[in-house]
Amino acid sequence: MVSFADVRRWKPEGLDAVHNDLGKRRDDLVNLQDELDGAKNPEGWSGKAADGSAKQHEKLVSDMRSLVAEVATVRVAVAAAADDVARIKQQIEQADHEAQANGFEITEEGGVRDVKPPQDVPEDQLEQVKQQRIQVRDKLVETIEKILDDAEKADAELAKALTSAEQDKIEPGKGGSLADAANTDDIQALAASAGKPKDDSPKAAAEWWKSLSDEQRAALRENPPEWLGNRDGIPAEVRDEANRGRIDDVRNDLEQQKRQLEQGGVSEDEKEKLQQVNDKIKSLDEVEKTIAKEDPPRQLLVLDSSGERMKAAVGVGNVDTADHVSVFTPGYTTTVQDSLGDYDSKMADLVKESKAELLRNGKDDSVAAVAWLGYEAPQKSEDTDVFGDSVVSSSSAQEGGEKLNNFYKGINQSRDTDPHLTAIGHSYGSTTTGYALQGGGHGVDDAIIFGSPGVGTNDIEDLHVPEGHAYRLEAKDDQVADFSRFGGDPSHMDGFKDLSTEKSNEGKGVEGHSDYLDTETTSQHNMASVVAGLPDNTVEGKTNGVGDVISYVPHQTQEAGSAIYDFGEKTVSGAKDLGEKTVSGIKDFFS
């Protein structure tokens, strides 16, 4: 029998730690598959010794499969229990608050004591007040009884799993591998009973996940369906577990594709495909290297090997619980294999600086930041005619913007409380960010663009960001920021607040296109202040590039929602030949 005093002392974080440890043990066991296969009798060995060895190997396989099944089953039970305990502890806190607000106290034994009865109650209201207090007391008693019932059930379910494991009553899942053994019939049944979201929207995914029982969620986390890790609206912690669990499968699929392409030599037509597969394998290497970082822990929120290039997103910190969450989208030439590690480090620096800014202002809020490489950014290997319908067309940004819009929505909708959410975009990634924001319904509280060739519109209201909460940064000699290819130059858009990139009391200045996120710079300080929800701490200032002093006349193109600026023959006084210099610089950047 579980006592109320026992329940008060329960700690869900302890169960979470056990759940994580069991996951590591399970993975260690499953990873012994190669050694197990290597221990089979060598081909051609026969006789009594060979027969005895074969029987011993068969028994070892059976024992290992049973052990894996037991660990998986107990892990599911522990995960469910952790969720139960967290919910029960929340109910106790709410009951304590209700009791205190009405002058009652819930004792260690679960009784209800009247410690502060109202004083000086008029005689004609005594009976009414008495009845009201009786109702409050009875409601508290009822709440405590329900808490104890829930606690008893949670305790019994966990004990059942532990007993079954101890008595070797758990049957491994079908299939010959150790991984198959973890997928027991009971776990399969629970996962199957969960069904699927009604559609692909983040809202549907969030509603579906929240509607499941603790046992169903635990079963899905133990053996997640392939789509779970990339589904916007699912909690970040769950996506991280699911995507980490898929890495080996994705790698095996890619290695198999590589072997098939290399059989009998590689034709000219297959060389490009083989290069894509090799790049995806390198991308997986970079993903594993990045998510192995632990200070702070990383979350793998996207792992998508479809298409020409790998897509990935890695969170620094806990996206499920952070008070402030930012999502950074990089641009042109970005790839997972060459860029993820660097941008992850920059997000870690941004988180560190944001937290330092909060502490400096007497706040202890938590911060998380995501490096989102969830779209296929244009590459130098593609057609790079900067003035043609190619790398600087908006197609990649528009397609990526739809995905990014859903990613924003998923963060908000997967949580019980909305975080302060900041969208950040650099270069072509700011264009992708612009299209994502134009999709609306994203819940973004602040937006930052830097080194931007345009956000796909000339009207800031199209971005659906609260007034006064859109920021832009432009560094000296950043010619891309004057490109004005997608909706015009943001430097000339009303509604953006200009933040300094020059030397100040808060940091060093930056120049060119690529150093905005460097540590100890004014630009990084400004972004960290916005991410931390402290815009008053920013350093305002505008740096005009060569393109900003050129007279321009907007004219419409066939590309919907965009305008390019005609550098034309007119230049302002003293700006002779600057138009030619700007175009040359942009061509150099994209070459």
Coordinates of C-alpha atoms in Angstrom, one line a residue:
M1 CA 0.0 0.0 0.0
V2 CA 1.5 3.4 -1.1
S3 CA 1.2 6.1 1.6
F4 CA 0.8 9.8 0.9
A5 CA 4.1 10.5 2.6
D6 CA 5.8 8.0 0.2
V7 CA 4.2 9.8 -2.8
R8 CA 5.4 13.2 -1.6
R9 CA 9.0 11.8 -1.7
W10 CA 8.7 10.4 -5.2
K11 CA 11.1 12.0 -7.7
P12 CA 10.3 11.7 -11.4
E13 CA 13.8 12.9 -12.3
G14 CA 15.2 9.7 -10.7
L15 CA 13.1 7.6 -13.0
D16 CA 14.1 9.7 -16.0
A17 CA 17.8 8.9 -15.1
V18 CA 17.0 5.2 -14.9
H19 CA 15.2 5.4 -18.2
N20 CA 18.2 6.9 -19.9
D21 CA 20.6 4.4 -18.3
L22 CA 18.4 1.5 -19.5
G23 CA 18.4 2.9 -23.0
K24 CA 22.2 2.9 -23.0
R25 CA 22.3 -0.7 -21.7
R26 CA 19.8 -1.8 -24.4
D27 CA 21.9 -0.1 -27.1
D28 CA 25.1 -1.7 -25.7
L29 CA 23.4 -5.1 -25.8
V30 CA 22.0 -4.6 -29.4
N31 CA 25.4 -3.5 -30.6
L32 CA 26.8 -6.9 -29.6
Q33 CA 25.1 -8.4 -32.6
D34 CA 28.2 -8.4 -34.8
E35 CA 30.2 -10.1 -32.0
L36 CA 27.4 -12.6 -31.6
D37 CA 27.4 -13.4 -35.3
G38 CA 31.1 -13.7 -35.4
A39 CA 31.0 -16.3 -32.6
K40 CA 29.2 -18.8 -34.8
N41 CA 30.9 -22.0 -35.8
P42 CA 33.3 -21.6 -38.7
E43 CA 32.1 -23.1 -41.9
G44 CA 33.2 -26.7 -42.4
W45 CA 33.7 -27.5 -38.6
S46 CA 31.9 -30.7 -37.6
G47 CA 31.9 -33.3 -34.9
K48 CA 31.0 -33.4 -31.2
A49 CA 32.9 -30.3 -30.4
A50 CA 31.2 -28.4 -33.2
D51 CA 27.8 -29.6 -32.1
G52 CA 28.5 -28.6 -28.5
S53 CA 29.7 -25.2 -29.6
A54 CA 26.6 -24.7 -31.7
K55 CA 24.3 -25.5 -28.8
Q56 CA 26.2 -23.1 -26.5
H57 CA 25.9 -20.4 -29.2
E58 CA 22.2 -21.0 -29.6
K59 CA 21.7 -20.7 -25.8
L60 CA 23.8 -17.5 -25.7
V61 CA 21.7 -16.0 -28.5
S62 CA 18.5 -17.0 -26.6
D63 CA 19.7 -15.6 -23.3
M64 CA 20.8 -12.3 -25.0
R65 CA 17.5 -12.0 -26.8
S66 CA 15.6 -12.5 -23.5
L67 CA 17.8 -9.9 -21.8
V68 CA 17.2 -7.3 -24.5
A69 CA 13.5 -7.9 -24.3
E70 CA 13.5 -7.6 -20.5
V71 CA 15.5 -4.3 -20.6
A72 CA 13.1 -2.9 -23.3
T73 CA 10.0 -3.9 -21.3
V74 CA 11.3 -2.5 -18.0
R75 CA 12.4 0.7 -19.8
V76 CA 8.9 1.2 -21.2
A77 CA 7.4 0.7 -17.7
V78 CA 9.9 3.1 -16.2
A79 CA 9.1 5.8 -18.8
A80 CA 5.4 5.4 -18.1
A81 CA 6.0 5.5 -14.4
A82 CA 8.1 8.7 -14.8
D83 CA 5.3 10.4 -16.6
D84 CA 2.8 9.2 -14.0
V85 CA 4.9 10.4 -11.1
A86 CA 5.5 13.8 -12.8
R87 CA 1.7 14.2 -13.2
I88 CA 1.0 13.1 -9.6
K89 CA 3.6 15.5 -8.2
Q90 CA 1.9 18.3 -10.1
Q91 CA -1.5 17.3 -8.7
I92 CA 0.0 17.3 -5.2
E93 CA 1.4 20.8 -5.7
Q94 CA -2.0 22.0 -7.0
A95 CA -3.7 20.5 -4.0
D96 CA -1.3 22.1 -1.5
H97 CA -1.8 25.4 -3.2
E98 CA -5.6 25.0 -3.0
A99 CA -5.4 24.0 0.6
Q100 CA -3.2 26.9 1.6
A101 CA -5.4 29.4 -0.2
N102 CA -8.4 28.3 1.9
G103 CA -6.7 28.0 5.2
F104 CA -6.2 24.2 5.2
E105 CA -3.1 22.0 5.4
I106 CA -2.6 18.6 3.9
T107 CA -0.6 16.5 6.4
E108 CA 2.1 14.0 5.7
E109 CA -0.4 11.2 6.1
G110 CA -2.8 12.7 3.6
G111 CA -5.2 14.2 6.1
V112 CA -6.8 17.6 5.8
R113 CA -6.4 20.0 8.7
D114 CA -8.2 23.3 9.2
V115 CA -5.3 25.6 10.3
K116 CA -6.7 29.1 9.5
P117 CA -10.4 29.2 10.0
P118 CA -11.9 32.6 9.1
Q119 CA -12.2 35.1 11.9
D120 CA -14.9 37.6 12.8
V121 CA -17.6 36.0 10.6
P122 CA -21.0 37.6 11.0
E123 CA -23.3 35.4 12.9
D124 CA -25.9 35.3 10.1
Q125 CA -23.1 33.9 7.7
L126 CA -21.6 31.3 10.0
E127 CA -23.6 28.4 8.6
Q128 CA -22.9 29.4 5.0
V129 CA -19.2 29.8 5.6
K130 CA -19.1 26.5 7.5
Q131 CA -20.8 24.6 4.5
Q132 CA -18.4 26.3 2.0
R133 CA -15.4 25.1 4.1
I134 CA -16.8 21.6 4.3
Q135 CA -17.1 21.5 0.5
V136 CA -13.5 22.7 0.1
R137 CA -12.3 20.1 2.6
D138 CA -14.3 17.3 1.0
K139 CA -12.9 18.3 -2.4
L140 CA -9.4 18.1 -1.1
V141 CA -10.0 14.7 0.5
E142 CA -11.4 13.5 -2.9
T143 CA -8.3 14.8 -4.7
I144 CA -6.0 13.1 -2.2
E145 CA -7.8 9.8 -2.7
K146 CA -7.5 10.1 -6.5
I147 CA -3.8 10.9 -6.1
L148 CA -3.3 7.8 -4.0
D149 CA -5.3 5.6 -6.4
D150 CA -3.2 6.9 -9.3
A151 CA 0.0 6.3 -7.3
E152 CA -1.0 2.8 -6.4
K153 CA -1.7 2.0 -10.1
A154 CA 1.6 3.4 -11.2
D155 CA 3.5 1.5 -8.6
A156 CA 1.7 -1.7 -9.4
E157 CA 2.4 -1.4 -13.2
L158 CA 6.1 -0.8 -12.6
A159 CA 6.3 -3.7 -10.1
K160 CA 4.5 -6.0 -12.6
A161 CA 7.2 -5.3 -15.3
L162 CA 10.0 -5.7 -12.8
T163 CA 8.6 -9.0 -11.6
S164 CA 8.1 -10.3 -15.1
A165 CA 11.7 -9.5 -16.0
E166 CA 13.0 -11.0 -12.8
Q167 CA 11.1 -14.2 -13.4
D168 CA 12.0 -14.4 -17.1
K169 CA 8.4 -14.2 -18.3
I170 CA 9.0 -11.7 -21.1
E171 CA 9.0 -13.2 -24.6
P172 CA 11.4 -11.5 -27.1
G173 CA 9.9 -10.0 -30.2
K174 CA 9.8 -11.8 -33.5
G175 CA 12.9 -11.8 -35.7
G176 CA 16.4 -13.1 -35.4
S177 CA 18.3 -10.0 -34.4
L178 CA 18.8 -8.5 -30.9
A179 CA 17.1 -5.4 -32.1
D180 CA 14.0 -7.4 -33.1
A181 CA 14.0 -8.9 -29.6
A182 CA 13.4 -5.5 -28.0
N183 CA 10.1 -5.2 -30.0
T184 CA 8.0 -7.5 -27.8
D185 CA 4.3 -8.3 -28.5
D186 CA 3.2 -6.2 -25.6
I187 CA 5.2 -3.2 -26.8
Q188 CA 4.0 -3.7 -30.4
A189 CA 0.4 -3.8 -29.1
L190 CA 0.7 -0.6 -27.1
A191 CA 2.4 1.2 -30.1
A192 CA -0.3 0.0 -32.5
S193 CA -3.1 1.1 -30.2
A194 CA -1.7 4.7 -30.4
G195 CA -2.6 5.0 -34.1
K196 CA -1.3 8.1 -36.0
P197 CA -2.0 11.8 -36.2
K198 CA -5.0 12.6 -38.3
D199 CA -2.9 14.6 -40.8
D200 CA 0.7 15.9 -41.3
S201 CA 0.2 19.3 -39.5
P202 CA 2.1 20.2 -36.3
K203 CA -1.2 20.8 -34.6
A204 CA -2.5 17.3 -35.4
A205 CA 0.8 15.7 -34.2
A206 CA 0.8 17.7 -30.9
E207 CA -2.9 16.9 -30.2
W208 CA -2.3 13.2 -31.0
W209 CA 0.7 12.9 -28.8
K210 CA -0.9 14.6 -25.8
S211 CA -4.0 12.4 -26.2
L212 CA -2.0 9.1 -25.7
S213 CA -1.7 7.3 -22.4
D214 CA 1.7 7.2 -20.7
E215 CA 2.0 3.6 -21.6
Q216 CA 1.4 4.3 -25.3
R217 CA 3.9 7.1 -25.4
A218 CA 6.5 4.9 -23.6
A219 CA 6.0 2.1 -26.2
L220 CA 6.4 4.5 -29.1
R221 CA 9.6 5.9 -27.6
E222 CA 11.0 2.5 -27.1
N223 CA 10.3 1.4 -30.7
P224 CA 9.4 4.6 -32.6
P225 CA 8.0 4.5 -36.1
E226 CA 10.3 5.9 -38.8
W227 CA 8.4 9.1 -39.1
L228 CA 8.2 10.1 -35.5
G229 CA 11.6 11.9 -35.2
N230 CA 10.9 14.3 -38.1
R231 CA 7.2 15.1 -37.2
D232 CA 6.8 18.7 -36.2
G233 CA 4.5 19.0 -33.1
I234 CA 6.2 16.0 -31.3
P235 CA 8.2 17.0 -28.2
A236 CA 11.9 17.6 -28.9
E237 CA 13.0 15.0 -26.4
V238 CA 11.0 12.3 -28.2
R239 CA 12.2 13.5 -31.6
D240 CA 15.8 13.3 -30.4
E241 CA 15.5 9.8 -29.1
A242 CA 13.8 8.6 -32.3
N243 CA 16.3 10.2 -34.7
R244 CA 19.3 9.0 -32.7
G245 CA 17.8 5.5 -32.9
R246 CA 17.5 5.8 -36.7
I247 CA 21.1 6.8 -37.5
D248 CA 22.4 3.2 -37.8
D249 CA 19.4 2.2 -40.1
V250 CA 20.0 5.3 -42.3
R251 CA 23.7 4.5 -42.5
N252 CA 23.0 0.9 -43.4
D253 CA 20.6 2.0 -46.2
L254 CA 23.2 4.4 -47.6
E255 CA 26.0 1.9 -47.5
Q256 CA 23.7 -0.6 -49.3
Q257 CA 23.0 2.1 -52.0
K258 CA 26.7 2.7 -52.3
R259 CA 27.5 -1.0 -52.8
Q260 CA 24.8 -1.3 -55.5
L261 CA 26.1 1.7 -57.4
E262 CA 29.7 0.5 -57.2
Q263 CA 28.9 -3.0 -58.5
G264 CA 30.4 -3.6 -61.9
G265 CA 31.9 0.0 -62.1
V266 CA 30.2 3.4 -62.0
S267 CA 28.8 4.9 -65.2
E268 CA 28.9 8.6 -65.9
D269 CA 25.2 8.8 -65.0
E270 CA 25.8 7.1 -61.7
K271 CA 28.7 9.3 -60.6
E272 CA 26.5 12.1 -59.4
K273 CA 24.3 9.7 -57.5
L274 CA 27.2 8.0 -55.9
Q275 CA 28.6 11.4 -54.8
Q276 CA 25.3 12.3 -53.2
V277 CA 25.3 9.0 -51.3
N278 CA 28.9 9.5 -50.1
D279 CA 28.1 13.1 -49.0
K280 CA 25.1 11.8 -47.0
I281 CA 27.4 9.3 -45.3
K282 CA 29.8 12.1 -44.4
S283 CA 26.8 14.1 -43.2
L284 CA 25.8 11.3 -40.8
D285 CA 29.4 11.3 -39.5
E286 CA 29.1 15.0 -38.8
V287 CA 25.6 14.5 -37.2
E288 CA 27.0 11.9 -34.8
K289 CA 30.0 14.0 -33.9
T290 CA 27.8 17.0 -33.3
I291 CA 25.2 15.4 -31.1
A292 CA 27.9 13.7 -29.0
K293 CA 28.6 17.1 -27.4
E294 CA 27.3 17.3 -23.9
D295 CA 27.8 20.8 -22.5
P296 CA 25.0 21.6 -22.9
P297 CA 23.3 18.4 -24.3
R298 CA 22.2 18.3 -27.9
Q299 CA 18.8 17.3 -29.4
L300 CA 18.6 15.8 -32.9
L301 CA 15.3 17.3 -34.1
V302 CA 15.6 16.6 -37.9
L303 CA 17.3 13.7 -39.7
D304 CA 16.2 13.4 -43.3
S305 CA 18.2 11.6 -45.9
S306 CA 15.6 12.0 -48.7
G307 CA 16.3 14.2 -51.7
E308 CA 19.8 15.2 -53.0
R309 CA 21.3 16.2 -49.7
M310 CA 21.0 15.3 -46.0
K311 CA 18.8 17.6 -43.9
A312 CA 19.3 17.9 -40.1
A313 CA 18.6 20.2 -37.2
V314 CA 20.4 20.1 -33.8
G315 CA 19.2 21.9 -30.7
V316 CA 21.6 23.2 -28.1
G317 CA 19.8 22.9 -24.7
N318 CA 16.3 21.5 -24.1
V319 CA 13.9 22.9 -26.6
D320 CA 11.0 21.4 -24.6
T321 CA 11.6 23.4 -21.4
A322 CA 13.7 26.5 -22.3
D323 CA 12.2 29.9 -21.6
H324 CA 13.8 31.3 -24.7
V325 CA 14.2 29.3 -27.9
S326 CA 15.9 30.5 -31.1
V327 CA 16.0 28.9 -34.5
F328 CA 18.8 29.8 -36.8
T329 CA 18.7 29.2 -40.6
P330 CA 21.9 29.5 -42.6
G331 CA 22.0 30.0 -46.4
Y332 CA 24.0 29.6 -49.6
T333 CA 26.5 26.7 -49.8
T334 CA 25.3 25.3 -46.5
T335 CA 25.5 21.5 -46.1
V336 CA 25.2 19.2 -43.1
Q337 CA 28.6 17.6 -43.7
D338 CA 30.5 20.9 -44.0
S339 CA 28.4 23.3 -41.9
L340 CA 26.5 21.6 -39.1
G341 CA 29.4 21.4 -36.6
D342 CA 30.4 25.1 -37.1
Y343 CA 26.8 26.4 -36.8
D344 CA 26.2 24.2 -33.8
S345 CA 29.2 25.7 -32.1
K346 CA 27.9 29.2 -32.9
M347 CA 24.5 28.4 -31.4
A348 CA 26.3 27.1 -28.3
D349 CA 28.1 30.5 -28.1
L350 CA 24.8 32.3 -28.6
V351 CA 23.2 30.4 -25.8
K352 CA 26.1 31.1 -23.5
E353 CA 26.0 34.8 -24.3
S354 CA 22.2 35.0 -24.0
K355 CA 22.4 33.4 -20.5
A356 CA 25.2 35.7 -19.5
E357 CA 23.0 38.7 -20.6
L358 CA 20.1 37.3 -18.5
L359 CA 22.3 36.8 -15.4
R360 CA 23.7 40.3 -15.8
N361 CA 20.1 41.5 -15.6
G362 CA 19.2 39.4 -12.6
K363 CA 17.4 36.7 -14.4
D364 CA 18.0 33.0 -14.4
D365 CA 15.9 32.0 -17.5
S366 CA 16.9 29.0 -19.6
V367 CA 17.9 29.2 -23.2
A368 CA 18.0 26.8 -26.2
A369 CA 19.1 27.4 -29.8
V370 CA 18.6 25.3 -32.9
A371 CA 20.8 25.1 -36.0
W372 CA 18.2 24.3 -38.6
L373 CA 19.6 22.8 -41.8
G374 CA 16.2 21.3 -42.7
Y375 CA 16.2 22.4 -46.3
E376 CA 18.5 22.0 -49.3
A377 CA 20.3 25.3 -49.6
P378 CA 21.7 26.2 -53.1
Q379 CA 25.2 25.1 -53.8
K380 CA 28.1 26.4 -55.9
S381 CA 28.0 23.2 -57.8
E382 CA 24.6 24.2 -59.2
D383 CA 24.0 26.9 -61.8
T384 CA 25.4 30.0 -60.2
D385 CA 24.2 32.8 -62.6
V386 CA 23.5 35.3 -59.8
F387 CA 21.1 37.3 -62.0
G388 CA 19.4 34.3 -63.5
D389 CA 16.7 31.9 -62.3
S390 CA 19.2 29.8 -60.3
V391 CA 20.9 29.8 -57.0
V392 CA 19.4 33.2 -56.2
S393 CA 15.9 32.3 -57.3
S394 CA 13.4 31.9 -54.4
S395 CA 12.4 28.3 -55.1
S396 CA 14.6 26.7 -52.4
A397 CA 13.8 29.4 -50.0
Q398 CA 10.0 29.0 -50.6
E399 CA 10.1 25.2 -50.2
G400 CA 12.4 25.5 -47.2
G401 CA 10.2 28.2 -45.8
E402 CA 7.2 25.9 -45.7
K403 CA 9.2 23.4 -43.7
L404 CA 10.6 26.0 -41.4
N405 CA 7.1 27.5 -40.7
N406 CA 6.0 24.1 -39.6
F407 CA 9.1 23.7 -37.4
Y408 CA 8.3 27.0 -35.6
K409 CA 4.7 25.9 -35.1
G410 CA 5.8 22.5 -33.9
I411 CA 7.9 24.0 -31.1
N412 CA 5.0 26.0 -29.7
Q413 CA 2.4 23.4 -30.2
S414 CA 4.4 20.5 -28.6
R415 CA 4.7 22.4 -25.4
D416 CA 2.2 23.2 -22.6
T417 CA 3.7 26.7 -22.3
D418 CA 4.9 28.8 -25.3
P419 CA 8.5 29.8 -25.2
H420 CA 9.8 33.2 -26.2
L421 CA 10.6 32.2 -29.8
T422 CA 13.2 34.0 -32.0
A423 CA 13.6 33.3 -35.7
I424 CA 17.1 34.1 -37.0
G425 CA 18.3 34.0 -40.7
H426 CA 21.6 34.7 -42.4
S427 CA 22.1 35.5 -46.1
Y428 CA 19.9 33.2 -48.3
G429 CA 18.7 31.7 -45.0
S430 CA 17.1 35.0 -44.1
T431 CA 15.1 34.7 -47.4
T432 CA 14.0 31.2 -46.3
T433 CA 13.2 32.7 -42.9
G434 CA 11.2 35.5 -44.6
Y435 CA 9.1 33.0 -46.5
A436 CA 8.6 30.9 -43.3
L437 CA 7.3 34.0 -41.5
Q438 CA 5.0 34.9 -44.3
G439 CA 3.2 31.6 -43.8
G440 CA 1.8 33.0 -40.6
G441 CA 0.6 31.1 -37.5
H442 CA 4.2 30.5 -36.5
G443 CA 4.2 32.0 -33.0
V444 CA 7.5 33.8 -33.6
D445 CA 8.0 36.6 -31.1
D446 CA 11.1 38.2 -32.5
A447 CA 12.9 37.9 -35.9
I448 CA 16.5 38.7 -36.7
I449 CA 18.0 38.9 -40.2
F450 CA 21.6 39.6 -41.1
G451 CA 23.5 39.8 -44.3
S452 CA 20.2 39.5 -46.0
P453 CA 19.6 39.7 -49.8
G454 CA 15.8 40.1 -49.0
V455 CA 13.0 38.4 -47.2
G456 CA 10.6 37.8 -50.1
T457 CA 8.4 40.9 -49.5
N458 CA 8.6 44.7 -49.2
D459 CA 6.0 44.9 -46.5
I460 CA 7.0 43.9 -43.0
E461 CA 3.4 43.2 -42.0
D462 CA 3.6 40.2 -44.3
L463 CA 6.0 38.5 -41.8
H464 CA 3.4 38.4 -39.0
V465 CA 5.9 39.4 -36.4
P466 CA 4.8 41.7 -33.5
E467 CA 5.4 45.4 -34.3
G468 CA 8.8 46.5 -33.3
H469 CA 10.2 43.0 -32.9
A470 CA 11.9 42.6 -36.3
Y471 CA 15.6 43.4 -36.4
R472 CA 18.2 43.6 -39.1
L473 CA 22.0 43.8 -39.1
E474 CA 24.4 44.7 -41.9
A475 CA 28.1 44.7 -41.7
K476 CA 30.5 47.0 -43.5
D477 CA 31.5 45.6 -46.9
D478 CA 28.8 42.9 -46.9
Q479 CA 27.8 43.2 -50.5
V480 CA 25.3 40.4 -50.3
A481 CA 23.2 42.5 -47.9
D482 CA 22.8 45.0 -50.8
F483 CA 21.8 42.4 -53.3
S484 CA 18.1 43.2 -52.9
R485 CA 17.2 40.1 -55.0
F486 CA 14.2 38.8 -52.9
G487 CA 11.6 41.5 -52.3
G488 CA 14.1 44.3 -52.2
D489 CA 16.9 45.5 -49.9
P490 CA 15.7 45.1 -46.2
S491 CA 17.7 48.2 -45.4
H492 CA 15.0 50.2 -47.1
M493 CA 12.0 48.4 -45.5
D494 CA 10.1 50.3 -42.9
G495 CA 9.5 48.4 -39.6
F496 CA 12.9 46.8 -39.1
K497 CA 15.0 48.0 -36.2
D498 CA 18.7 48.5 -37.1
L499 CA 21.2 46.9 -34.8
S500 CA 24.9 47.8 -34.9
T501 CA 27.6 45.6 -36.2
E502 CA 30.4 48.1 -35.4
K503 CA 32.8 48.4 -32.5
S504 CA 31.0 49.4 -29.2
N505 CA 31.3 49.0 -25.5
E506 CA 29.7 45.6 -26.0
G507 CA 32.1 44.1 -28.4
K508 CA 34.2 44.3 -31.6
G509 CA 33.0 45.3 -35.0
V510 CA 32.6 42.9 -37.9
E511 CA 33.0 43.3 -41.6
G512 CA 32.1 41.3 -44.6
H513 CA 29.4 38.6 -44.9
S514 CA 30.4 35.8 -42.6
D515 CA 31.4 37.0 -39.1
Y516 CA 28.2 38.3 -37.5
L517 CA 28.0 35.4 -35.0
D518 CA 31.6 35.6 -33.9
T519 CA 32.1 35.8 -30.1
E520 CA 32.8 39.1 -28.3
T521 CA 31.3 41.2 -31.1
T522 CA 28.6 43.8 -31.0
S523 CA 26.5 41.9 -33.5
Q524 CA 26.6 38.7 -31.4
H525 CA 25.8 40.7 -28.3
N526 CA 22.8 42.3 -30.1
M527 CA 21.4 38.9 -31.2
A528 CA 21.9 37.4 -27.8
S529 CA 20.0 40.3 -26.2
V530 CA 17.1 39.8 -28.5
V531 CA 17.1 36.0 -28.0
A532 CA 17.1 36.6 -24.2
G533 CA 14.1 38.9 -24.5
L534 CA 16.2 41.9 -23.5
P535 CA 15.9 44.2 -26.5
D536 CA 16.6 47.3 -24.4
N537 CA 20.2 46.0 -24.0
T538 CA 20.9 46.1 -27.8
V539 CA 23.2 48.6 -29.4
E540 CA 21.3 50.3 -32.3
G541 CA 23.0 51.5 -35.4
K542 CA 23.0 51.2 -39.2
T543 CA 25.9 50.5 -41.5
N544 CA 25.2 51.5 -45.1
G545 CA 26.8 49.4 -47.8
V546 CA 27.7 50.6 -51.2
G547 CA 24.4 49.5 -52.6
D548 CA 22.5 51.6 -50.0
V549 CA 23.9 54.9 -51.4
I550 CA 22.8 54.1 -55.0
S551 CA 19.6 55.6 -56.4
Y552 CA 17.3 52.7 -57.2
V553 CA 13.9 52.3 -58.9
P554 CA 11.9 49.2 -58.0
H555 CA 10.3 47.3 -60.8
Q556 CA 8.3 44.1 -60.7
T557 CA 9.6 40.8 -62.0
Q558 CA 7.6 37.7 -62.9
E559 CA 8.6 36.1 -59.6
A560 CA 5.6 36.5 -57.3
G561 CA 6.1 38.8 -54.3
S562 CA 9.6 40.0 -55.2
A563 CA 11.1 43.1 -56.8
I564 CA 14.6 43.8 -57.9
Y565 CA 16.2 47.2 -57.9
D566 CA 17.4 48.8 -61.1
F567 CA 20.9 50.0 -60.4
G568 CA 20.6 51.8 -63.7
E569 CA 22.8 54.6 -64.9
K570 CA 22.0 57.1 -62.1
T571 CA 24.2 57.2 -59.0
V572 CA 24.2 59.7 -56.2
S573 CA 26.7 62.4 -56.1
G574 CA 30.1 61.1 -55.1
A575 CA 29.1 57.4 -55.8
K576 CA 30.5 57.1 -59.3
D577 CA 31.0 53.5 -60.4
L578 CA 29.6 52.1 -57.1
G579 CA 26.9 50.2 -58.9
E580 CA 29.5 48.3 -61.0
K581 CA 31.6 47.7 -57.9
T582 CA 28.6 46.2 -56.0
V583 CA 27.6 43.9 -58.9
S584 CA 31.2 42.7 -59.2
G585 CA 31.5 42.0 -55.5
I586 CA 28.3 39.9 -55.6
K587 CA 29.5 38.0 -58.6
D588 CA 32.8 37.3 -56.7
F589 CA 30.8 36.0 -53.7
F590 CA 28.7 33.6 -55.7
S591 CA 31.6 32.4 -57.9

